[in-house]
Coordinates of N, CA and C in Angstrom, one line a residue:
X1 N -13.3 -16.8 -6.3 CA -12.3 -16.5 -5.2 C -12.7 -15.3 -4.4
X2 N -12.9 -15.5 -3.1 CA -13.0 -14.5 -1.9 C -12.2 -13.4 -2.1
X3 N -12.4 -12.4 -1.8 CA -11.4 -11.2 -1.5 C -11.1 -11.1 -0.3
X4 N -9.9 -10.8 0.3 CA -9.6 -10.1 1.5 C -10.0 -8.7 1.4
X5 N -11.1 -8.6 2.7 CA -11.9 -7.7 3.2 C -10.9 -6.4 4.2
X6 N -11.1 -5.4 4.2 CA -10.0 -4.6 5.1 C -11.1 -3.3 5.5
X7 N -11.4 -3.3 6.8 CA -12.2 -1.9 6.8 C -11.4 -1.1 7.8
X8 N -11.8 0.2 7.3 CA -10.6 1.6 8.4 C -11.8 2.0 9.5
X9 N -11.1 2.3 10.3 CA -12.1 3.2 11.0 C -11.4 3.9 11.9
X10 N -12.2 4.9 13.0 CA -11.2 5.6 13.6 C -11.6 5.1 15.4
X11 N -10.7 5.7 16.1 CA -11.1 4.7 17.4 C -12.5 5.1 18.2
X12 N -12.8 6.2 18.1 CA -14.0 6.5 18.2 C -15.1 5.8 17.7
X13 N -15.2 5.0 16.8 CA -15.9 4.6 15.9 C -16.3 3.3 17.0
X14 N -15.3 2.6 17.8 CA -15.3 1.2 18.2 C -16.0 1.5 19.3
X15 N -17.5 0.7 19.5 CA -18.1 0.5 20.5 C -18.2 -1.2 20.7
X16 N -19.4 -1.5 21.4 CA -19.7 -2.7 22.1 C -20.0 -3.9 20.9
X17 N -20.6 -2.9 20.1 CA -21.3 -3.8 18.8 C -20.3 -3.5 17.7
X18 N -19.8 -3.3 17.8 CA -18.1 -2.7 16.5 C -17.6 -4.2 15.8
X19 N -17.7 -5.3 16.9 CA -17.3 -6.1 16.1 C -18.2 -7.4 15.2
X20 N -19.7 -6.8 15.8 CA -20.4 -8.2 15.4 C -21.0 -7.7 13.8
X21 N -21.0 -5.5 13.9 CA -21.1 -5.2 12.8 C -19.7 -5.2 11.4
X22 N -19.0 -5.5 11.9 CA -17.8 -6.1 11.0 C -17.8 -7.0 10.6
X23 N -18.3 -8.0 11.4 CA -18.6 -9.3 10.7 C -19.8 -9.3 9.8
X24 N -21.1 -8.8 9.9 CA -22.1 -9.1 9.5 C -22.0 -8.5 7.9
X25 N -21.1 -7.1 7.8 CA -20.4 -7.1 6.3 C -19.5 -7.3 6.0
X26 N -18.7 -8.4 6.8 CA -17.9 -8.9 5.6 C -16.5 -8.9 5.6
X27 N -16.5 -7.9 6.5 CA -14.9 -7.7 7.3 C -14.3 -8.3 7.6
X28 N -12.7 -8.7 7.2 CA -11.9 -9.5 7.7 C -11.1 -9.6 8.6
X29 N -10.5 -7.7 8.3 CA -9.9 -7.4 9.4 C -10.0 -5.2 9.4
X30 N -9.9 -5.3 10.4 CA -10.2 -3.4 10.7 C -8.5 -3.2 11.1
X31 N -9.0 -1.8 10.4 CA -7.4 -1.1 10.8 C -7.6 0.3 11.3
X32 N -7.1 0.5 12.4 CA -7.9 1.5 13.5 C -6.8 2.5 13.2
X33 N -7.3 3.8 12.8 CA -6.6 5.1 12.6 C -5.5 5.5 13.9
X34 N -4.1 5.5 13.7 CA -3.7 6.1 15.2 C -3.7 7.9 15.2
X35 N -3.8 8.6 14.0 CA -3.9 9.9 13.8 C -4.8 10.4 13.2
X36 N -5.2 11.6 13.8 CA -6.5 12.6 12.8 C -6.1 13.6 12.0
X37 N -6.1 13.3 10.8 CA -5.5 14.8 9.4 C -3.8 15.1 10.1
X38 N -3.5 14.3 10.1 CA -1.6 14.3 10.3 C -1.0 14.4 8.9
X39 N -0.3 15.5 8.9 CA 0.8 15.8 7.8 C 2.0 15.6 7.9
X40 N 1.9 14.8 6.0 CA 3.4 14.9 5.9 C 4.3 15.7 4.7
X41 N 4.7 16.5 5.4 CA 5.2 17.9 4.6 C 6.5 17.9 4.4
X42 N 7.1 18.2 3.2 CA 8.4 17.6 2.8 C 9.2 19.7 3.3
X43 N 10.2 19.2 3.7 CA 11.4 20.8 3.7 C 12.4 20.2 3.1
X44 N 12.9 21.7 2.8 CA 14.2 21.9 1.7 C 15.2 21.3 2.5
X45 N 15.4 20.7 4.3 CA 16.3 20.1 4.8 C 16.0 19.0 5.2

C-alpha cells in the first residue's frame, strides 16, 4: 500500500522547477507555509 506523500515548504521555496521536483520525489501534495515563526501564546484572559 502507497502512502500519501505531503511535503511543506515555504513560498520562497516555489520556483519554475518546484513542481517537476515534487514530483520526481514523490510528492503528492505541498503545503505552502502562510507564516514565518508565528506564535501562539496563551494569556490569563
Amino acid at each position: 500500500m502507497r502512502r500519501h506523500v505531503v511535503g511543506y515548504c515555504f513560498p520562497w521555496d516555489v520556483d519554475e522547477g518546484f513542481a517537476v521536483r515534487a514530483v520526481e520525489l514523490g510528492v503528492d501534495e505541498v503545503a505552502i507555509a502562510t507564516a514565518h515563526r508565528s506564535t501562539r501564546a496563551a494569556t490569563p484572559w
